[in-house]
Amino acid sequence: MSSFSGRTAFITGGARGQGRTHALALAERGADIVLVDRCTDSASVAYPLAIRSELDDTAKAVTDLGRRCLAVVADVADRTAMDDAVARAVDEFGRIDIAIANAGVSVAEGLTGLTEAMWNEVIGTNLTGVFNTVAAVAPVMAANGYGRIVTVSSMMGRSAAPGMAAYSASKWGVIGLSKSAALELAGTGVTVNVIAPGNISTPMVHNEPLYKRMRPDLEAPTRDDVAPVFASLHAQPVPFIEPEEVTRVVLFLADELTSHITGTVVPIDAGAAARVSS
Ligand SMILES: NC(=O)c1ccc[n+]([C@@H]2O[C@H](COP(=O)([O-])OP(=O)(O)OC[C@H]3O[C@@H](n4cnc5c(N)ncnc54)[C@H](O)[C@@H]3O)[C@@H](O)[C@H]2O)c1
């Protein structure tokens, strides 16, 4: 794998979870990092989102590795805020070589309980947020003749499940958006690829409201109680995948030498993709 020395990576949802793991791996390999995170809870999301101290901790971990880090509090659903974040990144580092459109929220709610606010939150963050990120970084990358964009879908971006209408719709949308962007940018030196994770061990999955939804028969389900339900969503008999395994794919797609792979979807889902047609 190439060094990322001299590169700048722009990572949304970078305060914690998979975004943090990607940031630290890229920083370890030489990249300067821009972290964007909302650091505010949403009334439509049942579990807590990142807090400011998590963003600061991730930024410190990057600088402890000897790299520079710009941490921006912004909502990916806000196009003006994303344009400002990209402008600040270019002011600070002069370039953006890698963008990981990773910020996301999950709402598990059946159609009758799915409010307009929930729908708007999920589509706003997961789909419009990816559009805002890609649209804001693409001109900077195209002008430099180089870029590696990785967007984040899900195994739910190629399948469906009860209670997942908004999340699934947003993640299917990410694939259509990213393939279109890959074609538009094909002549510019910028690649656009999608990752589609399965159940990844982060706070999006390990939280009480989701555990209760997975095991409604139990008063206070534990990780062990929900593990068989999560495992049933994968083909390989594992309930959870560590974020570092997702990061390995991000590093591959972000590599300078990965220059002729664009418009693809790479699953990291313990075989769940084998059950669907594309
Ligand atoms: N964990 C899983 O099982 C799983 C599976 C498939 C896909 N994904 C996707 O992976 C990505 C990363 O999720 P994660 O697992 O690290 O979860 P996470 O909840 O730990 O991290 C998500 C981050 O995004 C931030 N965020 C949320 N909404 C935002 C907004 N509007 N603007 C800016 N920041 C915002 C949160 O504060 C948080 O730091 C998401 O797109 C998620 O949908 C996760």
mmCIF file with all atom_site columns, N, CA and C and ligand atoms in Angstrom, residues 13 15-19 37-38 47 49-50 74-76 102-105 125 152-154 167 171 197-200 202-205, ligand 1:
data_model
loop_
_atom_site.group_PDB
_atom_site.id
_atom_site.type_symbol
_atom_site.label_atom_id
_atom_site.label_alt_id
_atom_site.label_comp_id
_atom_site.label_asym_id
_atom_site.label_entity_id
_atom_site.label_seq_id
_atom_site.pdbx_PDB_ins_code
_atom_site.Cartn_x
_atom_site.Cartn_y
_atom_site.Cartn_z
_atom_site.occupancy
_atom_site.B_iso_or_equiv
_atom_site.pdbx_formal_charge
_atom_site.auth_seq_id
_atom_site.auth_comp_id
_atom_site.auth_asym_id
_atom_site.auth_atom_id
_atom_site.pdbx_PDB_model_num
ATOM   1   N N   . GLY A 1 13  ? -18.385 12.624 9.830  1.00 0.00 ? 13  GLY A N   1
ATOM   2   C CA  . GLY A 1 13  ? -18.684 11.680 10.910 1.00 0.00 ? 13  GLY A CA  1
ATOM   3   C C   . GLY A 1 13  ? -17.398 11.157 11.520 1.00 0.00 ? 13  GLY A C   1
ATOM   4   N N   . ALA A 1 15  ? -15.768 11.997 14.325 1.00 0.00 ? 15  ALA A N   1
ATOM   5   C CA  . ALA A 1 15  ? -15.490 12.102 15.768 1.00 0.00 ? 15  ALA A CA  1
ATOM   6   C C   . ALA A 1 15  ? -15.288 10.745 16.423 1.00 0.00 ? 15  ALA A C   1
ATOM   7   N N   . ARG A 1 16  ? -16.001 9.743  15.927 1.00 0.00 ? 16  ARG A N   1
ATOM   8   C CA  . ARG A 1 16  ? -15.968 8.435  16.607 1.00 0.00 ? 16  ARG A CA  1
ATOM   9   C C   . ARG A 1 16  ? -16.258 7.328  15.589 1.00 0.00 ? 16  ARG A C   1
ATOM   10  N N   . GLY A 1 17  ? -16.377 6.120  16.059 1.00 0.00 ? 17  GLY A N   1
ATOM   11  C CA  . GLY A 1 17  ? -16.812 4.993  15.233 1.00 0.00 ? 17  GLY A CA  1
ATOM   12  C C   . GLY A 1 17  ? -15.879 4.766  14.051 1.00 0.00 ? 17  GLY A C   1
ATOM   13  N N   . GLN A 1 18  ? -16.477 4.387  12.924 1.00 0.00 ? 18  GLN A N   1
ATOM   14  C CA  . GLN A 1 18  ? -15.674 4.065  11.740 1.00 0.00 ? 18  GLN A CA  1
ATOM   15  C C   . GLN A 1 18  ? -14.898 5.271  11.234 1.00 0.00 ? 18  GLN A C   1
ATOM   16  N N   . GLY A 1 19  ? -15.497 6.464  11.324 1.00 0.00 ? 19  GLY A N   1
ATOM   17  C CA  . GLY A 1 19  ? -14.797 7.671  10.852 1.00 0.00 ? 19  GLY A CA  1
ATOM   18  C C   . GLY A 1 19  ? -13.501 7.890  11.604 1.00 0.00 ? 19  GLY A C   1
ATOM   19  N N   . ASP A 1 37  ? -17.902 16.772 12.024 1.00 0.00 ? 37  ASP A N   1
ATOM   20  C CA  . ASP A 1 37  ? -18.928 16.040 12.777 1.00 0.00 ? 37  ASP A CA  1
ATOM   21  C C   . ASP A 1 37  ? -19.930 17.037 13.351 1.00 0.00 ? 37  ASP A C   1
ATOM   22  N N   . ARG A 1 38  ? -21.167 16.600 13.447 1.00 0.00 ? 38  ARG A N   1
ATOM   23  C CA  . ARG A 1 38  ? -22.208 17.481 13.975 1.00 0.00 ? 38  ARG A CA  1
ATOM   24  C C   . ARG A 1 38  ? -22.073 17.690 15.483 1.00 0.00 ? 38  ARG A C   1
ATOM   25  N N   . TYR A 1 47  ? -30.476 7.007  19.700 1.00 0.00 ? 47  TYR A N   1
ATOM   26  C CA  . TYR A 1 47  ? -29.218 6.812  20.442 1.00 0.00 ? 47  TYR A CA  1
ATOM   27  C C   . TYR A 1 47  ? -28.389 8.096  20.343 1.00 0.00 ? 47  TYR A C   1
ATOM   28  N N   . LEU A 1 49  ? -25.594 10.758 19.458 1.00 0.00 ? 49  LEU A N   1
ATOM   29  C CA  . LEU A 1 49  ? -24.558 10.958 18.437 1.00 0.00 ? 49  LEU A CA  1
ATOM   30  C C   . LEU A 1 49  ? -23.275 11.414 19.145 1.00 0.00 ? 49  LEU A C   1
ATOM   31  N N   . ALA A 1 50  ? -22.248 11.723 18.378 1.00 0.00 ? 50  ALA A N   1
ATOM   32  C CA  . ALA A 1 50  ? -20.966 12.083 18.998 1.00 0.00 ? 50  ALA A CA  1
ATOM   33  C C   . ALA A 1 50  ? -21.087 13.394 19.780 1.00 0.00 ? 50  ALA A C   1
ATOM   34  N N   . ALA A 1 74  ? -19.921 20.652 12.003 1.00 0.00 ? 74  ALA A N   1
ATOM   35  C CA  . ALA A 1 74  ? -20.850 21.017 10.922 1.00 0.00 ? 74  ALA A CA  1
ATOM   36  C C   . ALA A 1 74  ? -21.788 19.847 10.670 1.00 0.00 ? 74  ALA A C   1
ATOM   37  N N   . ASP A 1 75  ? -22.966 20.205 10.162 1.00 0.00 ? 75  ASP A N   1
ATOM   38  C CA  . ASP A 1 75  ? -23.971 19.197 9.818  1.00 0.00 ? 75  ASP A CA  1
ATOM   39  C C   . ASP A 1 75  ? -23.860 18.921 8.321  1.00 0.00 ? 75  ASP A C   1
ATOM   40  N N   . VAL A 1 76  ? -23.645 17.656 7.954  1.00 0.00 ? 76  VAL A N   1
ATOM   41  C CA  . VAL A 1 76  ? -23.474 17.347 6.530  1.00 0.00 ? 76  VAL A CA  1
ATOM   42  C C   . VAL A 1 76  ? -24.722 17.660 5.712  1.00 0.00 ? 76  VAL A C   1
ATOM   43  N N   . ASN A 1 102 ? -18.834 9.649  5.316  1.00 0.00 ? 102 ASN A N   1
ATOM   44  C CA  . ASN A 1 102 ? -19.100 8.575  6.287  1.00 0.00 ? 102 ASN A CA  1
ATOM   45  C C   . ASN A 1 102 ? -20.194 8.915  7.298  1.00 0.00 ? 102 ASN A C   1
ATOM   46  N N   . ALA A 1 103 ? -20.504 10.197 7.511  1.00 0.00 ? 103 ALA A N   1
ATOM   47  C CA  . ALA A 1 103 ? -21.493 10.558 8.546  1.00 0.00 ? 103 ALA A CA  1
ATOM   48  C C   . ALA A 1 103 ? -22.815 9.858  8.263  1.00 0.00 ? 103 ALA A C   1
ATOM   49  N N   . GLY A 1 104 ? -23.414 9.320  9.307  1.00 0.00 ? 104 GLY A N   1
ATOM   50  C CA  . GLY A 1 104 ? -24.687 8.643  9.104  1.00 0.00 ? 104 GLY A CA  1
ATOM   51  C C   . GLY A 1 104 ? -25.443 8.480  10.404 1.00 0.00 ? 104 GLY A C   1
ATOM   52  N N   . VAL A 1 105 ? -26.755 8.299  10.260 1.00 0.00 ? 105 VAL A N   1
ATOM   53  C CA  . VAL A 1 105 ? -27.618 7.996  11.405 1.00 0.00 ? 105 VAL A CA  1
ATOM   54  C C   . VAL A 1 105 ? -28.504 6.823  11.037 1.00 0.00 ? 105 VAL A C   1
ATOM   55  N N   . THR A 1 125 ? -29.196 13.385 6.447  1.00 0.00 ? 125 THR A N   1
ATOM   56  C CA  . THR A 1 125 ? -27.814 13.048 6.816  1.00 0.00 ? 125 THR A CA  1
ATOM   57  C C   . THR A 1 125 ? -27.213 12.033 5.849  1.00 0.00 ? 125 THR A C   1
ATOM   58  N N   . VAL A 1 152 ? -20.264 5.952  1.916  1.00 0.00 ? 152 VAL A N   1
ATOM   59  C CA  . VAL A 1 152 ? -20.617 4.845  2.810  1.00 0.00 ? 152 VAL A CA  1
ATOM   60  C C   . VAL A 1 152 ? -22.095 4.512  2.647  1.00 0.00 ? 152 VAL A C   1
ATOM   61  N N   . SER A 1 153 ? -22.332 3.332  2.097  1.00 0.00 ? 153 SER A N   1
ATOM   62  C CA  . SER A 1 153 ? -23.680 2.774  2.040  1.00 0.00 ? 153 SER A CA  1
ATOM   63  C C   . SER A 1 153 ? -23.801 1.768  3.183  1.00 0.00 ? 153 SER A C   1
ATOM   64  N N   . SER A 1 154 ? -24.318 0.591  2.909  1.00 0.00 ? 154 SER A N   1
ATOM   65  C CA  . SER A 1 154 ? -24.578 -0.411 3.944  1.00 0.00 ? 154 SER A CA  1
ATOM   66  C C   . SER A 1 154 ? -25.025 -1.683 3.245  1.00 0.00 ? 154 SER A C   1
ATOM   67  N N   . TYR A 1 167 ? -33.719 4.224  6.348  1.00 0.00 ? 167 TYR A N   1
ATOM   68  C CA  . TYR A 1 167 ? -32.280 3.922  6.296  1.00 0.00 ? 167 TYR A CA  1
ATOM   69  C C   . TYR A 1 167 ? -31.942 3.218  4.978  1.00 0.00 ? 167 TYR A C   1
ATOM   70  N N   . LYS A 1 171 ? -29.516 4.503  1.888  1.00 0.00 ? 171 LYS A N   1
ATOM   71  C CA  . LYS A 1 171 ? -28.294 3.787  1.515  1.00 0.00 ? 171 LYS A CA  1
ATOM   72  C C   . LYS A 1 171 ? -28.343 3.249  0.082  1.00 0.00 ? 171 LYS A C   1
ATOM   73  N N   . PRO A 1 197 ? -20.910 -1.689 4.494  1.00 0.00 ? 197 PRO A N   1
ATOM   74  C CA  . PRO A 1 197 ? -20.632 -2.513 5.678  1.00 0.00 ? 197 PRO A CA  1
ATOM   75  C C   . PRO A 1 197 ? -21.848 -3.304 6.168  1.00 0.00 ? 197 PRO A C   1
ATOM   76  N N   . GLY A 1 198 ? -21.539 -4.398 6.870  1.00 0.00 ? 198 GLY A N   1
ATOM   77  C CA  . GLY A 1 198 ? -22.559 -5.148 7.604  1.00 0.00 ? 198 GLY A CA  1
ATOM   78  C C   . GLY A 1 198 ? -22.722 -4.568 9.000  1.00 0.00 ? 198 GLY A C   1
ATOM   79  N N   . ASN A 1 199 ? -22.814 -5.428 10.009 1.00 0.00 ? 199 ASN A N   1
ATOM   80  C CA  . ASN A 1 199 ? -22.954 -4.944 11.394 1.00 0.00 ? 199 ASN A CA  1
ATOM   81  C C   . ASN A 1 199 ? -21.563 -4.619 11.940 1.00 0.00 ? 199 ASN A C   1
ATOM   82  N N   . ILE A 1 200 ? -21.284 -3.345 12.081 1.00 0.00 ? 200 ILE A N   1
ATOM   83  C CA  . ILE A 1 200 ? -19.956 -2.927 12.517 1.00 0.00 ? 200 ILE A CA  1
ATOM   84  C C   . ILE A 1 200 ? -20.034 -2.485 13.979 1.00 0.00 ? 200 ILE A C   1
ATOM   85  N N   . THR A 1 202 ? -19.836 -0.333 16.477 1.00 0.00 ? 202 THR A N   1
ATOM   86  C CA  . THR A 1 202 ? -19.739 1.095  16.818 1.00 0.00 ? 202 THR A CA  1
ATOM   87  C C   . THR A 1 202 ? -20.991 1.462  17.619 1.00 0.00 ? 202 THR A C   1
ATOM   88  N N   . PRO A 1 203 ? -21.046 2.700  18.126 1.00 0.00 ? 203 PRO A N   1
ATOM   89  C CA  . PRO A 1 203 ? -22.244 3.099  18.901 1.00 0.00 ? 203 PRO A CA  1
ATOM   90  C C   . PRO A 1 203 ? -23.548 3.069  18.103 1.00 0.00 ? 203 PRO A C   1
ATOM   91  N N   . MET A 1 204 ? -23.466 3.089  16.768 1.00 0.00 ? 204 MET A N   1
ATOM   92  C CA  . MET A 1 204 ? -24.703 3.002  15.983 1.00 0.00 ? 204 MET A CA  1
ATOM   93  C C   . MET A 1 204 ? -25.400 1.661  16.188 1.00 0.00 ? 204 MET A C   1
ATOM   94  N N   . VAL A 1 205 ? -24.618 0.648  16.488 1.00 0.00 ? 205 VAL A N   1
ATOM   95  C CA  . VAL A 1 205 ? -25.158 -0.702 16.665 1.00 0.00 ? 205 VAL A CA  1
ATOM   96  C C   . VAL A 1 205 ? -25.288 -1.058 18.149 1.00 0.00 ? 205 VAL A C   1
HETATM 97  N N1  . LIG B 2 .   ? -22.303 0.414  12.419 1.00 0.00 ? 1   LIG B N1  1
HETATM 98  C C1  . LIG B 2 .   ? -22.874 -0.296 11.463 1.00 0.00 ? 1   LIG B C1  1
HETATM 99  O O1  . LIG B 2 .   ? -23.276 -1.453 11.668 1.00 0.00 ? 1   LIG B O1  1
HETATM 100 C C2  . LIG B 2 .   ? -22.996 0.255  10.072 1.00 0.00 ? 1   LIG B C2  1
HETATM 101 C C3  . LIG B 2 .   ? -23.364 -0.626 9.044  1.00 0.00 ? 1   LIG B C3  1
HETATM 102 C C4  . LIG B 2 .   ? -23.471 -0.148 7.746  1.00 0.00 ? 1   LIG B C4  1
HETATM 103 C C5  . LIG B 2 .   ? -23.211 1.181  7.473  1.00 0.00 ? 1   LIG B C5  1
HETATM 104 N N2  . LIG B 2 .   ? -22.856 2.010  8.501  1.00 0.00 ? 1   LIG B N2  1
HETATM 105 C C6  . LIG B 2 .   ? -22.585 3.401  8.155  1.00 0.00 ? 1   LIG B C6  1
HETATM 106 O O2  . LIG B 2 .   ? -21.261 3.714  8.535  1.00 0.00 ? 1   LIG B O2  1
HETATM 107 C C7  . LIG B 2 .   ? -21.167 5.121  8.763  1.00 0.00 ? 1   LIG B C7  1
HETATM 108 C C8  . LIG B 2 .   ? -20.449 5.385  10.073 1.00 0.00 ? 1   LIG B C8  1
HETATM 109 O O3  . LIG B 2 .   ? -21.267 4.932  11.146 1.00 0.00 ? 1   LIG B O3  1
HETATM 110 P P1  . LIG B 2 .   ? -20.681 4.323  12.503 1.00 0.00 ? 1   LIG B P1  1
HETATM 111 O O4  . LIG B 2 .   ? -20.974 2.894  12.493 1.00 0.00 ? 1   LIG B O4  1
HETATM 112 O O5  . LIG B 2 .   ? -19.265 4.774  12.683 1.00 0.00 ? 1   LIG B O5  1
HETATM 113 O O6  . LIG B 2 .   ? -21.659 5.025  13.563 1.00 0.00 ? 1   LIG B O6  1
HETATM 114 P P2  . LIG B 2 .   ? -21.409 6.173  14.656 1.00 0.00 ? 1   LIG B P2  1
HETATM 115 O O7  . LIG B 2 .   ? -22.767 6.549  15.126 1.00 0.00 ? 1   LIG B O7  1
HETATM 116 O O8  . LIG B 2 .   ? -20.419 5.711  15.649 1.00 0.00 ? 1   LIG B O8  1
HETATM 117 O O9  . LIG B 2 .   ? -20.734 7.353  13.831 1.00 0.00 ? 1   LIG B O9  1
HETATM 118 C C9  . LIG B 2 .   ? -21.462 8.234  13.018 1.00 0.00 ? 1   LIG B C9  1
HETATM 119 C C10 . LIG B 2 .   ? -20.879 9.630  13.172 1.00 0.00 ? 1   LIG B C10 1
HETATM 120 O O10 . LIG B 2 .   ? -21.585 10.521 12.295 1.00 0.00 ? 1   LIG B O10 1
HETATM 121 C C11 . LIG B 2 .   ? -21.879 11.713 13.022 1.00 0.00 ? 1   LIG B C11 1
HETATM 122 N N3  . LIG B 2 .   ? -23.050 12.354 12.387 1.00 0.00 ? 1   LIG B N3  1
HETATM 123 C C12 . LIG B 2 .   ? -24.315 11.893 12.394 1.00 0.00 ? 1   LIG B C12 1
HETATM 124 N N4  . LIG B 2 .   ? -25.107 12.734 11.719 1.00 0.00 ? 1   LIG B N4  1
HETATM 125 C C13 . LIG B 2 .   ? -24.317 13.751 11.274 1.00 0.00 ? 1   LIG B C13 1
HETATM 126 C C14 . LIG B 2 .   ? -24.567 14.919 10.510 1.00 0.00 ? 1   LIG B C14 1
HETATM 127 N N5  . LIG B 2 .   ? -25.799 15.221 10.043 1.00 0.00 ? 1   LIG B N5  1
HETATM 128 N N6  . LIG B 2 .   ? -23.520 15.739 10.227 1.00 0.00 ? 1   LIG B N6  1
HETATM 129 C C15 . LIG B 2 .   ? -22.274 15.441 10.685 1.00 0.00 ? 1   LIG B C15 1
HETATM 130 N N7  . LIG B 2 .   ? -21.994 14.354 11.426 1.00 0.00 ? 1   LIG B N7  1
HETATM 131 C C16 . LIG B 2 .   ? -23.004 13.517 11.703 1.00 0.00 ? 1   LIG B C16 1
HETATM 132 C C17 . LIG B 2 .   ? -22.127 11.245 14.430 1.00 0.00 ? 1   LIG B C17 1
HETATM 133 O O11 . LIG B 2 .   ? -22.026 12.297 15.377 1.00 0.00 ? 1   LIG B O11 1
HETATM 134 C C18 . LIG B 2 .   ? -21.041 10.180 14.596 1.00 0.00 ? 1   LIG B C18 1
HETATM 135 O O12 . LIG B 2 .   ? -19.825 10.728 15.033 1.00 0.00 ? 1   LIG B O12 1
HETATM 136 C C19 . LIG B 2 .   ? -22.597 5.646  8.699  1.00 0.00 ? 1   LIG B C19 1
HETATM 137 O O13 . LIG B 2 .   ? -22.838 6.198  7.416  1.00 0.00 ? 1   LIG B O13 1
HETATM 138 C C20 . LIG B 2 .   ? -23.440 4.397  8.879  1.00 0.00 ? 1   LIG B C20 1
HETATM 139 O O14 . LIG B 2 .   ? -24.721 4.515  8.316  1.00 0.00 ? 1   LIG B O14 1
HETATM 140 C C21 . LIG B 2 .   ? -22.752 1.580  9.782  1.00 0.00 ? 1   LIG B C21 1
#
